């Protein structure tokens, strides 16, 4: 069977299974999740063996160490997957929830019901834990899923797919409720993102190159984020005792994450006080600073200092590098952010009430924060229980996407025989 | 200036104006709406004169009578536009509303804020009233708008655009907050739907041909509906005193609307009772019935009767024609609807509690109703105050789209100096 036929078959099966997944009650969906968790615990040895085959092949193919680390299924990773499934079980059932049922002058009562989106396609790198996390979130939210993980994880993903199928079957749900694409053909992705008749939304998780390709080619809507160019603005009225740890944490807690600060903005009034103190903190972590003219002067003598260019304001370094700019005040800060931010997460540090409210209101990003590190932009930290991804889009869902993002609201009408006159 | 440059200029201006629109407080946006309403009342004679030019040209070009009717700006239409603006003023301000602000274990407080989408592009037929309705909804929701109405209405739309700009200016908002595309070049639409850098969402209002073209070409997300193949299912446990008026109203109240019933499903038990009585009602309206084999037998002798083909289950007649099918019961009804419905609006008539809940839950349509006419699927009837369109999509907004559909939720974090550990 060629890859197009294969993917269309997967799609048809997913569409059919989606009806049964949506119809199932919450107890049934939770039962499937618990059965999958138990099966993973039972078969941990087999999973490690499958993972070892993937790792051997990946090492032979010279996969980069960082990617090998993501591919590896450690004992801790298995425990985290299993715990993750049980945490999803404990979350409230989002499906079928009704809200705002109001009577109208005509006599009908109108409200909304939360319902699954249908079929979710998830495209991700060679990280076996994502297979289980994504399956768990889709099952809990009453959706069918088509999972396409990086080909380096194929043996482990196959083993996990069998356990997910076993759990679905055990709960009386269709095995096709979650399908793992069992092909390393890269063309599978191209088909998956162009079959809107079978797939309702694509959630791509991967590097910028993948996302840009999908944006050009996809005809299925996506919940995606392209990059994380996050800002911290230290206002003239900032409490320095808050500003220093926030600006330090937002940059250095982890360099490779999308909610890491990439540009620091500092109000002119406070820059002479705050920049030298921050420099001392960054120096200990060997952070390179790319500064505008005013900041350069204040950072004179810093060991890793360079003049910022226009490119620096648009850079997602994902590395111990930080762009630094002195701005006149909140207007200039908001203007810079709304021009250069990737609309992911931006924070202000201030004790000024009006500046705080203006920043919250006027910065057009998925997460906007006052006096907190940008690193908090995360489904777990926000209390969503789990996240399928982070959205930089403006429609449907912004920021961390949990179970609610995998559902939408339809209208329900309770009538008593009303007709329109 | 060629049309691409012209549209990109419009787009750039809209993007710049969108910031000011989003920043403006509710009182300012309401003031603009009231100024526009007053200007329309003041200039009613000039608007009628501009409309007369459009009508003369349209008659010369042989525009169909139904389209001429939509193009005409009667005294009543002007009053309705003005009243519509004042009703929008009276709606609660959706922008900046914060909800669900909860403390997290880390100490941060996380919630969501409703914010404008940014720039809305609206493509519609030659109906001048849509220019004002759409401008009103976009201003109220803090968005900038680019309006592209049918070229036959160009003189009237120009006159209205000047009044909208006057109102924006009078309230201290940028005139470019609402721009009417002042070109009859059809290529303008092609540019508008492929400039995601300037436009956040397209709302197309028009016939199926237009929507299908946009679906093929658009790279900007759309809030759209393609067609309305709506069903009424008369259950075996239906109250006939409710079923007859609902099935009659859903078909015959208006033939050309998207929430009109196009297929009637009747449970086998009740079909011998209900179909002959319904036939008597439909006969008075000269409705043609396209029936499956079982329904054909029960409708024997009906003057406008034909055998249904597969095409009839997929037909949006928008005419006094109705497809009729006898089904075994609720399972078959849900199955038929989830196969053939356009996911717009479907209704069950029943007194059975469990069947009612199953239908609400399992029918995958934007509006699902019990014991009410499908004709109620409408922004005004639902209490949204006004509607910009109806969505058949599953992401973002389903069903009638009001002010909330022109906004989305971003996360806001109130911190106290928290960092991630």
mmCIF file of C-alpha atoms in Angstrom, chain A residues 88-338:
data_model
loop_
_atom_site.group_PDB
_atom_site.id
_atom_site.type_symbol
_atom_site.label_atom_id
_atom_site.label_comp_id
_atom_site.label_asym_id
_atom_site.label_seq_id
_atom_site.Cartn_x
_atom_site.Cartn_y
_atom_site.Cartn_z
ATOM 1 C CA UNK A 88 -4.944 12.924 33.645
ATOM 2 C CA UNK A 89 -7.483 10.460 35.083
ATOM 3 C CA UNK A 90 -7.809 12.718 38.133
ATOM 4 C CA UNK A 91 -8.642 15.798 36.034
ATOM 5 C CA UNK A 92 -12.319 16.750 35.633
ATOM 6 C CA UNK A 93 -14.000 15.395 32.501
ATOM 7 C CA UNK A 94 -14.242 18.290 30.029
ATOM 8 C CA UNK A 95 -16.655 16.503 27.690
ATOM 9 C CA UNK A 96 -20.371 17.232 27.833
ATOM 10 C CA UNK A 97 -20.063 20.033 30.378
ATOM 11 C CA UNK A 98 -22.941 22.480 29.816
ATOM 12 C CA UNK A 99 -22.853 26.151 30.706
ATOM 13 C CA UNK A 100 -24.817 29.402 30.506
ATOM 14 C CA UNK A 101 -28.207 27.823 29.818
ATOM 15 C CA UNK A 102 -30.407 30.894 29.631
ATOM 16 C CA UNK A 103 -34.048 31.342 28.718
ATOM 17 C CA UNK A 104 -34.732 33.609 25.765
ATOM 18 C CA UNK A 105 -37.850 35.707 25.117
ATOM 19 C CA UNK A 106 -39.004 33.097 22.561
ATOM 20 C CA UNK A 107 -39.179 30.489 25.343
ATOM 21 C CA UNK A 108 -36.197 28.385 24.246
ATOM 22 C CA UNK A 109 -33.345 27.826 26.701
ATOM 23 C CA UNK A 110 -29.912 28.248 25.043
ATOM 24 C CA UNK A 111 -26.479 27.331 26.327
ATOM 25 C CA UNK A 112 -23.257 25.655 25.305
ATOM 26 C CA UNK A 113 -21.861 22.135 25.593
ATOM 27 C CA UNK A 114 -18.153 21.338 25.552
ATOM 28 C CA UNK A 115 -17.415 18.665 22.929
ATOM 29 C CA UNK A 116 -14.329 16.977 21.488
ATOM 30 C CA UNK A 117 -12.838 18.427 18.302
ATOM 31 C CA UNK A 118 -12.878 14.989 16.639
ATOM 32 C CA UNK A 119 -9.585 13.712 15.226
ATOM 33 C CA UNK A 120 -6.320 15.270 16.456
ATOM 34 C CA UNK A 121 -3.101 14.731 14.481
ATOM 35 C CA UNK A 122 0.076 15.145 16.508
ATOM 36 C CA UNK A 123 3.480 15.421 14.863
ATOM 37 C CA UNK A 124 6.472 15.257 17.181
ATOM 38 C CA UNK A 125 10.126 14.405 17.488
ATOM 39 C CA UNK A 126 11.652 11.087 18.592
ATOM 40 C CA UNK A 127 10.391 11.326 22.181
ATOM 41 C CA UNK A 128 8.478 8.203 23.225
ATOM 42 C CA UNK A 129 6.999 9.907 26.288
ATOM 43 C CA UNK A 130 5.058 12.259 23.989
ATOM 44 C CA UNK A 131 3.299 9.212 22.490
ATOM 45 C CA UNK A 132 1.791 8.398 25.873
ATOM 46 C CA UNK A 133 1.154 11.989 26.997
ATOM 47 C CA UNK A 134 -0.612 12.842 23.734
ATOM 48 C CA UNK A 135 -2.634 9.615 23.708
ATOM 49 C CA UNK A 136 -3.686 10.303 27.292
ATOM 50 C CA UNK A 137 -4.869 13.852 26.616
ATOM 51 C CA UNK A 138 -6.765 12.860 23.459
ATOM 52 C CA UNK A 139 -8.518 9.922 25.148
ATOM 53 C CA UNK A 140 -9.453 12.038 28.174
ATOM 54 C CA UNK A 141 -10.905 14.766 25.941
ATOM 55 C CA UNK A 142 -12.951 12.271 23.882
ATOM 56 C CA UNK A 143 -10.956 12.691 20.699
ATOM 57 C CA UNK A 144 -9.402 10.172 18.346
ATOM 58 C CA UNK A 145 -5.675 10.663 17.753
ATOM 59 C CA UNK A 146 -3.207 10.018 14.956
ATOM 60 C CA UNK A 147 0.321 10.157 16.345
ATOM 61 C CA UNK A 148 3.359 10.608 14.160
ATOM 62 C CA UNK A 149 6.547 10.537 16.209
ATOM 63 C CA UNK A 150 10.109 10.863 14.961
ATOM 64 C CA UNK A 151 11.196 7.787 13.032
ATOM 65 C CA UNK A 152 14.163 7.152 15.367
ATOM 66 C CA UNK A 153 11.653 6.061 18.052
ATOM 67 C CA UNK A 154 9.766 3.612 15.836
ATOM 68 C CA UNK A 155 10.361 0.429 17.852
ATOM 69 C CA UNK A 156 9.479 2.007 21.150
ATOM 70 C CA UNK A 157 6.445 3.766 19.657
ATOM 71 C CA UNK A 158 5.223 0.481 18.177
ATOM 72 C CA UNK A 159 5.457 -1.171 21.591
ATOM 73 C CA UNK A 160 3.641 1.749 23.216
ATOM 74 C CA UNK A 161 0.973 1.725 20.498
ATOM 75 C CA UNK A 162 0.206 -1.911 21.296
ATOM 76 C CA UNK A 163 -0.252 -1.074 24.982
ATOM 77 C CA UNK A 164 -2.492 1.918 24.204
ATOM 78 C CA UNK A 165 -4.601 -0.305 21.913
ATOM 79 C CA UNK A 166 -4.811 -2.932 24.666
ATOM 80 C CA UNK A 167 -6.073 -0.315 27.130
ATOM 81 C CA UNK A 168 -8.678 1.044 24.705
ATOM 82 C CA UNK A 169 -9.888 -2.488 23.916
ATOM 83 C CA UNK A 170 -10.032 -3.370 27.602
ATOM 84 C CA UNK A 171 -12.310 -0.405 28.251
ATOM 85 C CA UNK A 172 -14.554 -1.286 25.302
ATOM 86 C CA UNK A 173 -13.311 1.580 23.145
ATOM 87 C CA UNK A 174 -12.158 1.167 19.524
ATOM 88 C CA UNK A 175 -8.459 0.399 19.129
ATOM 89 C CA UNK A 176 -8.364 2.940 16.316
ATOM 90 C CA UNK A 177 -9.144 5.641 18.876
ATOM 91 C CA UNK A 178 -5.367 6.151 18.997
ATOM 92 C CA UNK A 179 -3.264 5.174 15.996
ATOM 93 C CA UNK A 180 0.501 5.479 15.807
ATOM 94 C CA UNK A 181 1.687 5.927 12.218
ATOM 95 C CA UNK A 182 3.785 2.820 11.637
ATOM 96 C CA UNK A 183 5.925 4.124 8.814
ATOM 97 C CA UNK A 184 9.197 5.974 8.755
ATOM 98 C CA UNK A 185 8.334 7.461 5.356
ATOM 99 C CA UNK A 186 8.604 11.229 5.745
ATOM 100 C CA UNK A 187 5.811 11.684 3.193
ATOM 101 C CA UNK A 188 3.381 10.468 5.871
ATOM 102 C CA UNK A 189 3.469 13.919 7.457
ATOM 103 C CA UNK A 190 2.663 15.595 4.139
ATOM 104 C CA UNK A 191 -0.451 13.444 3.779
ATOM 105 C CA UNK A 192 -1.523 13.830 7.407
ATOM 106 C CA UNK A 193 -1.620 17.641 7.203
ATOM 107 C CA UNK A 194 -3.591 17.718 3.961
ATOM 108 C CA UNK A 195 -6.524 15.442 4.765
ATOM 109 C CA UNK A 196 -9.069 17.798 6.405
ATOM 110 C CA UNK A 197 -11.804 15.267 5.673
ATOM 111 C CA UNK A 198 -10.268 13.008 8.339
ATOM 112 C CA UNK A 199 -8.306 15.319 10.652
ATOM 113 C CA UNK A 200 -9.802 18.289 12.525
ATOM 114 C CA UNK A 201 -6.630 19.819 13.909
ATOM 115 C CA UNK A 202 -2.888 19.256 13.794
ATOM 116 C CA UNK A 203 -0.700 19.871 16.837
ATOM 117 C CA UNK A 204 2.910 20.038 15.672
ATOM 118 C CA UNK A 205 5.600 19.785 18.327
ATOM 119 C CA UNK A 206 9.055 20.313 17.006
ATOM 120 C CA UNK A 207 11.623 22.773 15.778
ATOM 121 C CA UNK A 208 10.984 25.937 13.827
ATOM 122 C CA UNK A 209 11.959 24.259 10.537
ATOM 123 C CA UNK A 210 9.198 21.661 10.903
ATOM 124 C CA UNK A 211 6.590 24.250 11.867
ATOM 125 C CA UNK A 212 7.473 26.554 8.980
ATOM 126 C CA UNK A 213 7.152 23.648 6.539
ATOM 127 C CA UNK A 214 3.785 22.677 7.987
ATOM 128 C CA UNK A 215 2.543 26.295 7.819
ATOM 129 C CA UNK A 216 3.289 26.366 4.122
ATOM 130 C CA UNK A 217 1.697 23.020 3.329
ATOM 131 C CA UNK A 218 -1.067 22.281 5.834
ATOM 132 C CA UNK A 219 -4.710 22.537 4.854
ATOM 133 C CA UNK A 220 -5.811 21.209 8.250
ATOM 134 C CA UNK A 221 -5.958 23.928 10.948
ATOM 135 C CA UNK A 222 -3.075 23.863 13.429
ATOM 136 C CA UNK A 223 -2.536 24.629 17.089
ATOM 137 C CA UNK A 224 1.092 25.633 16.929
ATOM 138 C CA UNK A 225 3.812 27.846 18.108
ATOM 139 C CA UNK A 226 6.635 28.921 15.901
ATOM 140 C CA UNK A 227 9.078 30.476 18.345
ATOM 141 C CA UNK A 228 9.452 32.038 21.761
ATOM 142 C CA UNK A 229 10.968 35.502 21.717
ATOM 143 C CA UNK A 230 10.035 36.452 25.272
ATOM 144 C CA UNK A 231 10.702 39.760 27.021
ATOM 145 C CA UNK A 232 11.101 41.017 30.566
ATOM 146 C CA UNK A 233 10.626 44.763 30.984
ATOM 147 C CA UNK A 234 12.038 46.256 34.185
ATOM 148 C CA UNK A 235 9.960 49.363 34.729
ATOM 149 C CA UNK A 236 11.221 52.579 36.339
ATOM 150 C CA UNK A 237 9.053 51.742 39.367
ATOM 151 C CA UNK A 238 10.317 48.171 39.683
ATOM 152 C CA UNK A 239 11.252 46.697 43.048
ATOM 153 C CA UNK A 240 14.873 45.737 42.422
ATOM 154 C CA UNK A 241 14.617 42.894 44.906
ATOM 155 C CA UNK A 242 12.065 41.342 42.521
ATOM 156 C CA UNK A 243 13.593 42.501 39.250
ATOM 157 C CA UNK A 244 16.985 40.845 39.745
ATOM 158 C CA UNK A 245 15.784 37.300 40.513
ATOM 159 C CA UNK A 246 13.084 37.458 37.793
ATOM 160 C CA UNK A 247 15.467 38.666 35.074
ATOM 161 C CA UNK A 248 18.053 36.109 36.216
ATOM 162 C CA UNK A 249 15.595 33.205 36.384
ATOM 163 C CA UNK A 250 13.845 34.034 33.099
ATOM 164 C CA UNK A 251 17.182 33.835 31.247
ATOM 165 C CA UNK A 252 19.211 31.195 33.085
ATOM 166 C CA UNK A 253 16.767 28.659 34.550
ATOM 167 C CA UNK A 254 16.813 26.792 31.241
ATOM 168 C CA UNK A 255 18.229 28.083 27.979
ATOM 169 C CA UNK A 256 16.488 25.831 25.469
ATOM 170 C CA UNK A 257 12.844 26.382 26.385
ATOM 171 C CA UNK A 258 10.380 28.519 24.488
ATOM 172 C CA UNK A 259 9.422 30.563 27.580
ATOM 173 C CA UNK A 260 13.005 31.660 28.265
ATOM 174 C CA UNK A 261 13.624 35.431 28.107
ATOM 175 C CA UNK A 262 15.564 36.433 24.980
ATOM 176 C CA UNK A 263 15.406 40.237 25.303
ATOM 177 C CA UNK A 264 15.607 42.345 28.466
ATOM 178 C CA UNK A 265 14.176 45.861 28.382
ATOM 179 C CA UNK A 266 15.104 48.289 31.165
ATOM 180 C CA UNK A 267 13.618 51.735 31.838
ATOM 181 C CA UNK A 268 16.173 54.517 31.495
ATOM 182 C CA UNK A 269 15.618 55.777 35.095
ATOM 183 C CA UNK A 270 16.494 52.495 36.692
ATOM 184 C CA UNK A 271 19.027 51.122 34.212
ATOM 185 C CA UNK A 272 22.145 52.592 35.915
ATOM 186 C CA UNK A 273 21.135 50.827 39.140
ATOM 187 C CA UNK A 274 19.832 47.552 37.800
ATOM 188 C CA UNK A 275 22.098 46.689 34.877
ATOM 189 C CA UNK A 276 25.409 46.493 36.763
ATOM 190 C CA UNK A 277 23.844 44.304 39.478
ATOM 191 C CA UNK A 278 22.281 42.021 36.869
ATOM 192 C CA UNK A 279 25.592 41.865 35.007
ATOM 193 C CA UNK A 280 27.233 40.434 38.109
ATOM 194 C CA UNK A 281 24.610 37.657 38.195
ATOM 195 C CA UNK A 282 24.827 36.895 34.464
ATOM 196 C CA UNK A 283 28.630 36.928 34.550
ATOM 197 C CA UNK A 284 28.601 33.972 36.939
ATOM 198 C CA UNK A 285 26.599 32.012 34.306
ATOM 199 C CA UNK A 286 28.770 33.262 31.424
ATOM 200 C CA UNK A 287 25.792 34.822 29.658
ATOM 201 C CA UNK A 288 26.717 36.851 26.598
ATOM 202 C CA UNK A 289 25.011 40.271 26.460
ATOM 203 C CA UNK A 290 24.087 42.007 23.177
ATOM 204 C CA UNK A 291 23.345 45.553 24.196
ATOM 205 C CA UNK A 292 22.060 48.733 22.567
ATOM 206 C CA UNK A 293 24.155 51.908 22.847
ATOM 207 C CA UNK A 294 22.809 53.054 26.221
ATOM 208 C CA UNK A 295 23.075 49.614 27.775
ATOM 209 C CA UNK A 296 26.577 49.163 26.343
ATOM 210 C CA UNK A 297 27.723 52.221 28.244
ATOM 211 C CA UNK A 298 26.230 50.993 31.507
ATOM 212 C CA UNK A 299 27.676 47.481 31.050
ATOM 213 C CA UNK A 300 31.163 48.680 30.215
ATOM 214 C CA UNK A 301 33.728 46.112 31.364
ATOM 215 C CA UNK A 302 31.347 43.109 31.204
ATOM 216 C CA UNK A 303 33.441 40.202 29.860
ATOM 217 C CA UNK A 304 30.992 38.963 27.190
ATOM 218 C CA UNK A 305 29.561 42.108 25.693
ATOM 219 C CA UNK A 306 28.676 42.991 22.107
ATOM 220 C CA UNK A 307 26.671 45.692 20.370
ATOM 221 C CA UNK A 308 23.170 44.569 19.461
ATOM 222 C CA UNK A 309 21.998 44.750 15.863
ATOM 223 C CA UNK A 310 18.434 44.715 14.540
ATOM 224 C CA UNK A 311 18.724 40.919 14.233
ATOM 225 C CA UNK A 312 19.182 40.587 17.983
ATOM 226 C CA UNK A 313 15.697 41.974 18.663
ATOM 227 C CA UNK A 314 14.313 39.175 16.488
ATOM 228 C CA UNK A 315 16.526 36.369 17.818
ATOM 229 C CA UNK A 316 15.397 33.256 19.667
ATOM 230 C CA UNK A 317 18.849 32.349 20.992
ATOM 231 C CA UNK A 318 17.908 29.232 23.014
ATOM 232 C CA UNK A 319 21.390 29.744 24.471
ATOM 233 C CA UNK A 320 23.209 31.782 27.176
ATOM 234 C CA UNK A 321 22.873 34.978 25.138
ATOM 235 C CA UNK A 322 20.627 37.919 25.988
ATOM 236 C CA UNK A 323 19.692 41.055 24.061
ATOM 237 C CA UNK A 324 19.502 44.131 26.315
ATOM 238 C CA UNK A 325 17.881 47.458 25.535
ATOM 239 C CA UNK A 326 17.321 50.623 27.534
ATOM 240 C CA UNK A 327 13.912 52.182 26.809
ATOM 241 C CA UNK A 328 12.362 55.493 27.791
ATOM 242 C CA UNK A 329 9.491 53.946 29.695
ATOM 243 C CA UNK A 330 6.393 51.803 29.431
ATOM 244 C CA UNK A 331 5.211 53.174 26.081
ATOM 245 C CA UNK A 332 8.513 52.362 24.410
ATOM 246 C CA UNK A 333 8.594 48.945 26.128
ATOM 247 C CA UNK A 334 5.105 47.986 24.938
ATOM 248 C CA UNK A 335 5.916 49.283 21.476
ATOM 249 C CA UNK A 336 9.136 47.231 21.278
ATOM 250 C CA UNK A 337 7.391 44.098 22.523
ATOM 251 C CA UNK A 338 4.406 44.404 20.190
#
